[in-house]
PDB file of C-alpha atoms in Angstrom:
ATOM      1  CA  MET A   1       0.000   0.000   0.000  1.00 43.00           C
ATOM      2  CA  HIS A   2       1.262   3.505  -0.751  1.00 44.00           C
ATOM      3  CA  SER A   3       1.894   5.915   2.113  1.00 45.00           C
ATOM      4  CA  PRO A   4       0.044   9.291   2.187  1.00 43.00           C
ATOM      5  CA  LYS A   5       3.386  11.014   1.440  1.00 44.00           C
ATOM      6  CA  THR A   6       3.904   8.880  -1.676  1.00 42.00           C
ATOM      7  CA  LEU A   7       0.290   9.440  -2.801  1.00 38.00           C
ATOM      8  CA  SER A   8       0.650  13.209  -2.387  1.00 40.00           C
ATOM      9  CA  LYS A   9       3.918  13.058  -4.368  1.00 44.00           C
ATOM     10  CA  ILE A  10       2.105  11.110  -7.122  1.00 43.00           C
ATOM     11  CA  ALA A  11      -0.731  13.663  -7.174  1.00 40.00           C
ATOM     12  CA  GLY A  12       1.761  16.529  -7.351  1.00 44.00           C
ATOM     13  CA  LEU A  13       3.726  14.857 -10.130  1.00 43.00           C
ATOM     14  CA  THR A  14       0.500  14.138 -11.946  1.00 43.00           C
ATOM     15  CA  LEU A  15      -0.386  17.834 -11.944  1.00 37.00           C
ATOM     16  CA  VAL A  16       3.082  18.747 -13.164  1.00 38.00           C
ATOM     17  CA  THR A  17       3.324  16.171 -15.907  1.00 39.00           C
ATOM     18  CA  VAL A  18      -0.067  15.478 -17.457  1.00 39.00           C
ATOM     19  CA  ALA A  19       0.322  18.436 -19.739  1.00 34.00           C
ATOM     20  CA  VAL A  20      -0.482  16.358 -22.716  1.00 34.00           C
ATOM     21  CA  PHE A  21      -3.732  18.000 -23.537  1.00 33.00           C
ATOM     22  CA  GLY A  22      -3.225  21.348 -25.069  1.00 31.00           C
ATOM     23  CA  THR A  23      -1.498  24.352 -26.418  1.00 26.00           C
ATOM     24  CA  ALA A  24      -1.135  27.824 -24.930  1.00 27.00           C
ATOM     25  CA  CYS A  25      -4.421  29.420 -25.750  1.00 30.00           C
ATOM     26  CA  GLU A  26      -5.458  32.878 -24.683  1.00 31.00           C
ATOM     27  CA  ARG A  27      -9.098  32.536 -25.682  1.00 33.00           C
ATOM     28  CA  PRO A  28     -11.678  30.696 -23.565  1.00 38.00           C
ATOM     29  CA  ALA A  29     -13.464  27.675 -24.981  1.00 40.00           C
ATOM     30  CA  PRO A  30     -16.585  28.681 -26.919  1.00 41.00           C
ATOM     31  CA  LEU A  31     -19.883  28.392 -25.060  1.00 39.00           C
ATOM     32  CA  SER A  32     -21.608  27.123 -28.178  1.00 41.00           C
ATOM     33  CA  SER A  33     -19.610  25.759 -31.046  1.00 46.00           C
ATOM     34  CA  PRO A  34     -20.399  27.060 -34.530  1.00 48.00           C
ATOM     35  CA  LEU A  35     -20.280  23.404 -35.602  1.00 47.00           C
ATOM     36  CA  THR A  36     -23.203  22.419 -33.346  1.00 49.00           C
ATOM     37  CA  GLY A  37     -25.767  20.462 -35.324  1.00 52.00           C
ATOM     38  CA  LEU A  38     -23.509  19.721 -38.307  1.00 54.00           C
ATOM     39  CA  SER A  39     -23.090  16.177 -39.577  1.00 62.00           C
ATOM     40  CA  LEU A  40     -20.008  14.262 -38.462  1.00 68.00           C
ATOM     41  CA  ASP A  41     -18.653  14.355 -42.011  1.00 65.00           C
ATOM     42  CA  ALA A  42     -18.898  18.166 -42.058  1.00 59.00           C
ATOM     43  CA  VAL A  43     -17.112  18.386 -38.690  1.00 62.00           C
ATOM     44  CA  ALA A  44     -14.467  15.916 -39.871  1.00 62.00           C
ATOM     45  CA  ALA A  45     -13.523  18.099 -42.833  1.00 67.00           C
ATOM     46  CA  GLY A  46     -10.631  19.896 -41.128  1.00 79.00           C
ATOM     47  CA  ALA A  47     -12.573  21.638 -38.360  1.00 87.00           C
ATOM     48  CA  PRO A  48     -10.550  23.195 -35.524  1.00 93.00           C
ATOM     49  CA  TYR A  49     -11.124  21.945 -31.995  1.00 93.00           C
ATOM     50  CA  SER A  50     -10.164  22.946 -28.474  1.00 93.00           C
ATOM     51  CA  VAL A  51     -10.443  20.838 -25.314  1.00 94.00           C
ATOM     52  CA  ILE A  52      -9.512  21.605 -21.725  1.00 92.00           C
ATOM     53  CA  GLY A  53      -8.666  18.888 -19.216  1.00 90.00           C
ATOM     54  CA  ASP A  54      -8.978  20.070 -15.612  1.00 90.00           C
ATOM     55  CA  CYS A  55      -6.434  17.685 -14.135  1.00 86.00           C
ATOM     56  CA  ALA A  56      -6.298  19.728 -10.933  1.00 86.00           C
ATOM     57  CA  GLN A  57      -9.636  17.960 -10.322  1.00 87.00           C
ATOM     58  CA  ALA A  58      -8.277  14.529 -11.320  1.00 92.00           C
ATOM     59  CA  THR A  59      -9.642  11.346  -9.819  1.00 95.00           C
ATOM     60  CA  ILE A  60      -6.816   8.849  -9.312  1.00 96.00           C
ATOM     61  CA  ILE A  61      -7.957   5.367 -10.310  1.00 96.00           C
ATOM     62  CA  ASP A  62      -4.621   3.597  -9.845  1.00 97.00           C
ATOM     63  CA  PRO A  63      -1.586   5.327  -8.283  1.00 96.00           C
ATOM     64  CA  GLY A  64       0.784   3.045 -10.174  1.00 97.00           C
ATOM     65  CA  SER A  65       4.298   2.676  -8.844  1.00 97.00           C
ATOM     66  CA  VAL A  66       6.984   5.202  -7.953  1.00 95.00           C
ATOM     67  CA  SER A  67      10.665   4.469  -7.495  1.00 95.00           C
ATOM     68  CA  ASN A  68      13.980   6.305  -7.395  1.00 92.00           C
ATOM     69  CA  SER A  69      17.019   5.105  -9.271  1.00 89.00           C
ATOM     70  CA  ASP A  70      20.312   6.951  -9.770  1.00 87.00           C
ATOM     71  CA  GLY A  71      18.743  10.293  -8.839  1.00 86.00           C
ATOM     72  CA  MET A  72      15.804   9.798 -11.188  1.00 92.00           C
ATOM     73  CA  LEU A  73      12.177   9.548 -10.186  1.00 94.00           C
ATOM     74  CA  ILE A  74      10.396   6.840 -12.173  1.00 95.00           C
ATOM     75  CA  GLN A  75       6.619   6.611 -12.156  1.00 96.00           C
ATOM     76  CA  ARG A  76       4.756   3.898 -14.050  1.00 97.00           C
ATOM     77  CA  GLY A  77       1.123   3.035 -14.630  1.00 97.00           C
ATOM     78  CA  THR A  78      -0.643   5.906 -12.874  1.00 96.00           C
ATOM     79  CA  VAL A  79      -4.241   6.035 -14.125  1.00 97.00           C
ATOM     80  CA  PHE A  80      -6.492   9.037 -13.536  1.00 95.00           C
ATOM     81  CA  ASP A  81      -9.572  10.771 -14.965  1.00 96.00           C
ATOM     82  CA  CYS A  82      -9.841  14.514 -15.619  1.00 94.00           C
ATOM     83  CA  PRO A  83     -13.043  16.421 -16.449  1.00 95.00           C
ATOM     84  CA  LEU A  84     -12.981  17.481 -20.109  1.00 95.00           C
ATOM     85  CA  THR A  85     -14.650  20.622 -21.483  1.00 95.00           C
ATOM     86  CA  GLY A  86     -14.589  22.608 -24.704  1.00 95.00           C
ATOM     87  CA  ASP A  87     -15.649  21.405 -28.136  1.00 95.00           C
ATOM     88  CA  ILE A  88     -15.412  17.836 -26.862  1.00 95.00           C
ATOM     89  CA  GLU A  89     -16.778  17.148 -23.376  1.00 97.00           C
ATOM     90  CA  GLY A  90     -16.560  14.127 -21.105  1.00 97.00           C
ATOM     91  CA  VAL A  91     -13.620  12.590 -19.288  1.00 96.00           C
ATOM     92  CA  ALA A  92      -9.979  12.288 -20.237  1.00 95.00           C
ATOM     93  CA  ARG A  93      -8.571   9.010 -18.898  1.00 96.00           C
ATOM     94  CA  VAL A  94      -4.785   9.155 -18.722  1.00 94.00           C
ATOM     95  CA  VAL A  95      -2.337   6.304 -18.225  1.00 96.00           C
ATOM     96  CA  LEU A  96       0.830   8.130 -17.165  1.00 94.00           C
ATOM     97  CA  ASN A  97       4.448   7.084 -17.081  1.00 96.00           C
ATOM     98  CA  LEU A  98       7.298   9.468 -16.412  1.00 93.00           C
ATOM     99  CA  THR A  99      10.988   9.656 -15.793  1.00 94.00           C
ATOM    100  CA  LEU A 100      12.270  12.853 -14.142  1.00 94.00           C
ATOM    101  CA  ARG A 101      15.584  14.295 -13.005  1.00 93.00           C
ATOM    102  CA  ASN A 102      16.069  17.213 -10.591  1.00 89.00           C
ATOM    103  CA  VAL A 103      12.607  16.761  -9.061  1.00 87.00           C
ATOM    104  CA  GLY A 104      11.626  19.600  -6.733  1.00 83.00           C
ATOM    105  CA  THR A 105      13.872  22.126  -8.465  1.00 84.00           C
ATOM    106  CA  PRO A 106      13.262  24.647 -11.246  1.00 81.00           C
ATOM    107  CA  GLN A 107      15.624  22.534 -13.370  1.00 85.00           C
ATOM    108  CA  VAL A 108      13.323  19.485 -13.381  1.00 87.00           C
ATOM    109  CA  GLU A 109      13.517  17.678 -16.702  1.00 91.00           C
ATOM    110  CA  GLY A 110      12.450  14.396 -18.167  1.00 94.00           C
ATOM    111  CA  ARG A 111       9.821  12.643 -20.273  1.00 94.00           C
ATOM    112  CA  VAL A 112       6.145  11.904 -19.922  1.00 92.00           C
ATOM    113  CA  PHE A 113       4.566   9.110 -21.931  1.00 94.00           C
ATOM    114  CA  GLY A 114       1.540   6.874 -21.900  1.00 95.00           C
ATOM    115  CA  GLU A 115      -1.944   6.918 -23.378  1.00 96.00           C
ATOM    116  CA  THR A 116      -4.941   9.241 -23.290  1.00 94.00           C
ATOM    117  CA  ILE A 117      -8.526   8.179 -23.954  1.00 96.00           C
ATOM    118  CA  LEU A 118     -11.145  10.909 -24.362  1.00 96.00           C
ATOM    119  CA  LEU A 119     -14.454   9.368 -23.210  1.00 97.00           C
ATOM    120  CA  VAL A 120     -16.879  11.592 -25.132  1.00 97.00           C
ATOM    121  CA  THR A 121     -20.274  12.637 -23.734  1.00 96.00           C
ATOM    122  CA  LYS A 122     -20.729  15.742 -25.920  1.00 96.00           C
ATOM    123  CA  PHE A 123     -19.169  16.405 -29.325  1.00 94.00           C
ATOM    124  CA  PHE A 124     -19.592  19.942 -30.683  1.00 92.00           C
ATOM    125  CA  GLY A 125     -22.923  20.202 -28.857  1.00 92.00           C
ATOM    126  CA  ARG A 126     -24.198  16.756 -29.868  1.00 92.00           C
ATOM    127  CA  THR A 127     -25.057  14.303 -27.097  1.00 94.00           C
ATOM    128  CA  ASP A 128     -26.403  11.507 -29.328  1.00 94.00           C
ATOM    129  CA  LEU A 129     -22.997  10.065 -30.254  1.00 93.00           C
ATOM    130  CA  ASN A 130     -20.955   7.326 -28.585  1.00 94.00           C
ATOM    131  CA  GLY A 131     -17.243   6.687 -28.811  1.00 96.00           C
ATOM    132  CA  THR A 132     -13.769   7.722 -27.777  1.00 97.00           C
ATOM    133  CA  PHE A 133     -10.629   9.326 -29.138  1.00 97.00           C
ATOM    134  CA  GLU A 134      -7.518   7.376 -28.156  1.00 97.00           C
ATOM    135  CA  GLY A 135      -3.825   7.766 -28.644  1.00 96.00           C
ATOM    136  CA  PRO A 136      -0.383   7.457 -27.112  1.00 94.00           C
ATOM    137  CA  PHE A 137       1.705  10.415 -26.032  1.00 92.00           C
ATOM    138  CA  SER A 138       5.403  10.909 -25.521  1.00 93.00           C
ATOM    139  CA  ALA A 139       6.971  14.287 -24.879  1.00 91.00           C
ATOM    140  CA  SER A 140       9.705  15.969 -22.923  1.00 90.00           C
ATOM    141  CA  LEU A 141       8.707  18.346 -20.137  1.00 84.00           C
ATOM    142  CA  GLU A 142      10.208  21.114 -22.270  1.00 83.00           C
ATOM    143  CA  GLU A 143       7.881  20.271 -25.184  1.00 86.00           C
ATOM    144  CA  VAL A 144       4.913  20.355 -22.823  1.00 79.00           C
ATOM    145  CA  ARG A 145       5.976  23.676 -21.296  1.00 77.00           C
ATOM    146  CA  PHE A 146       6.463  25.397 -24.648  1.00 77.00           C
ATOM    147  CA  GLY A 147       3.439  24.032 -26.500  1.00 78.00           C
ATOM    148  CA  THR A 148       5.221  21.715 -28.917  1.00 84.00           C
ATOM    149  CA  ALA A 149       3.915  18.384 -27.571  1.00 88.00           C
ATOM    150  CA  ASN A 150       2.058  16.925 -30.559  1.00 91.00           C
ATOM    151  CA  THR A 151      -0.997  14.723 -30.063  1.00 91.00           C
ATOM    152  CA  ARG A 152      -2.810  12.363 -32.405  1.00 94.00           C
ATOM    153  CA  ARG A 153      -5.941  10.549 -31.268  1.00 94.00           C
ATOM    154  CA  HIS A 154      -7.973   8.087 -33.346  1.00 95.00           C
ATOM    155  CA  GLY A 155     -11.751   7.885 -33.012  1.00 95.00           C
ATOM    156  CA  THR A 156     -13.770   4.803 -32.106  1.00 96.00           C
ATOM    157  CA  GLY A 157     -17.505   4.116 -32.218  1.00 95.00           C
ATOM    158  CA  ASP A 158     -19.403   6.940 -33.945  1.00 93.00           C
ATOM    159  CA  PHE A 159     -16.053   8.741 -34.362  1.00 93.00           C
ATOM    160  CA  SER A 160     -14.390   5.829 -36.158  1.00 92.00           C
ATOM    161  CA  GLY A 161     -12.031   7.070 -38.858  1.00 89.00           C
ATOM    162  CA  MET A 162     -11.770  10.579 -37.420  1.00 92.00           C
ATOM    163  CA  VAL A 163      -8.406  11.768 -36.095  1.00 93.00           C
ATOM    164  CA  LEU A 164      -7.668  14.645 -33.713  1.00 94.00           C
ATOM    165  CA  GLN A 165      -4.273  16.208 -34.473  1.00 93.00           C
ATOM    166  CA  GLY A 166      -3.254  18.813 -31.943  1.00 92.00           C
ATOM    167  CA  VAL A 167      -0.684  20.397 -29.719  1.00 90.00           C
ATOM    168  CA  ALA A 168      -0.741  20.126 -25.919  1.00 85.00           C
ATOM    169  CA  VAL A 169       0.447  22.411 -23.126  1.00 80.00           C
ATOM    170  CA  GLN A 170      -0.261  23.053 -19.463  1.00 73.00           C
ATOM    171  CA  ASN A 171      -1.784  26.527 -19.289  1.00 74.00           C
ATOM    172  CA  PRO A 172      -0.902  28.224 -17.037  1.00 70.00           C
ATOM    173  CA  PRO A 173       2.194  26.175 -16.179  1.00 70.00           C
ATOM    174  CA  GLY A 174       1.852  24.195 -12.953  1.00 69.00           C
ATOM    175  CA  SER A 175      -1.939  24.696 -12.808  1.00 72.00           C
ATOM    176  CA  GLY A 176      -3.066  21.191 -13.734  1.00 74.00           C
ATOM    177  CA  THR A 177      -5.164  22.708 -16.541  1.00 81.00           C
ATOM    178  CA  GLU A 178      -4.286  21.076 -19.832  1.00 83.00           C
ATOM    179  CA  VAL A 179      -5.311  22.686 -23.105  1.00 87.00           C
ATOM    180  CA  GLU A 180      -5.223  20.966 -26.474  1.00 91.00           C
ATOM    181  CA  THR A 181      -6.005  22.700 -29.740  1.00 91.00           C
ATOM    182  CA  GLY A 182      -5.801  21.342 -33.229  1.00 93.00           C
ATOM    183  CA  ARG A 183      -7.732  20.161 -36.262  1.00 93.00           C
ATOM    184  CA  ILE A 184      -9.965  17.208 -36.927  1.00 92.00           C
ATOM    185  CA  VAL A 185      -8.530  15.313 -39.835  1.00 88.00           C
ATOM    186  CA  GLY A 186     -11.352  13.844 -41.942  1.00 76.00           C
ATOM    187  CA  ARG A 187     -12.480  10.305 -41.950  1.00 64.00           C
ATOM    188  CA  GLU A 188      -9.739   7.823 -42.710  1.00 50.00           C
ATOM    189  CA  GLU A 189     -10.257   5.124 -45.293  1.00 44.00           C
ATOM    190  CA  PRO A 190     -11.070   1.730 -43.714  1.00 40.00           C
TER     191      PRO A 190
END
């Protein structure tokens, strides 16, 4: 069983490193998307999207494991859910792995990698669709900080064949709020 100190360290690291959702974005998410009510094919034709994962409100499902080796903090298999808002609403389920050096200092560096699954409850205002967007992520902390962490998520269910291509960043840094903006790449051929 993990001690409360270890669990609080995992939660803190989670907030620092789950910046795999977005890009620095000065505008708030639209209250009502101009794409509301359009067919999926119309939305899939290169439409922009923006999603915000509030990982400061994350629910930890599995704390995974944390170890230290040669001055590096290694975290594997942490699973958590973050509320998701914006053009796509629902829950972002993240399976997080990380390797960090200089933890607890301004010079912290390392990599975050794993998988994100967007469990969709509302897609551009539509609540009649079922499916997910899933994809792996792998980025350095520097890429996350400076908005160059690329994302690519493939749709399932009603979103089958659709791909979200975006850029992720934690905005503001250290907040636990992850913003991802990008374009929906049309339906892929089967």
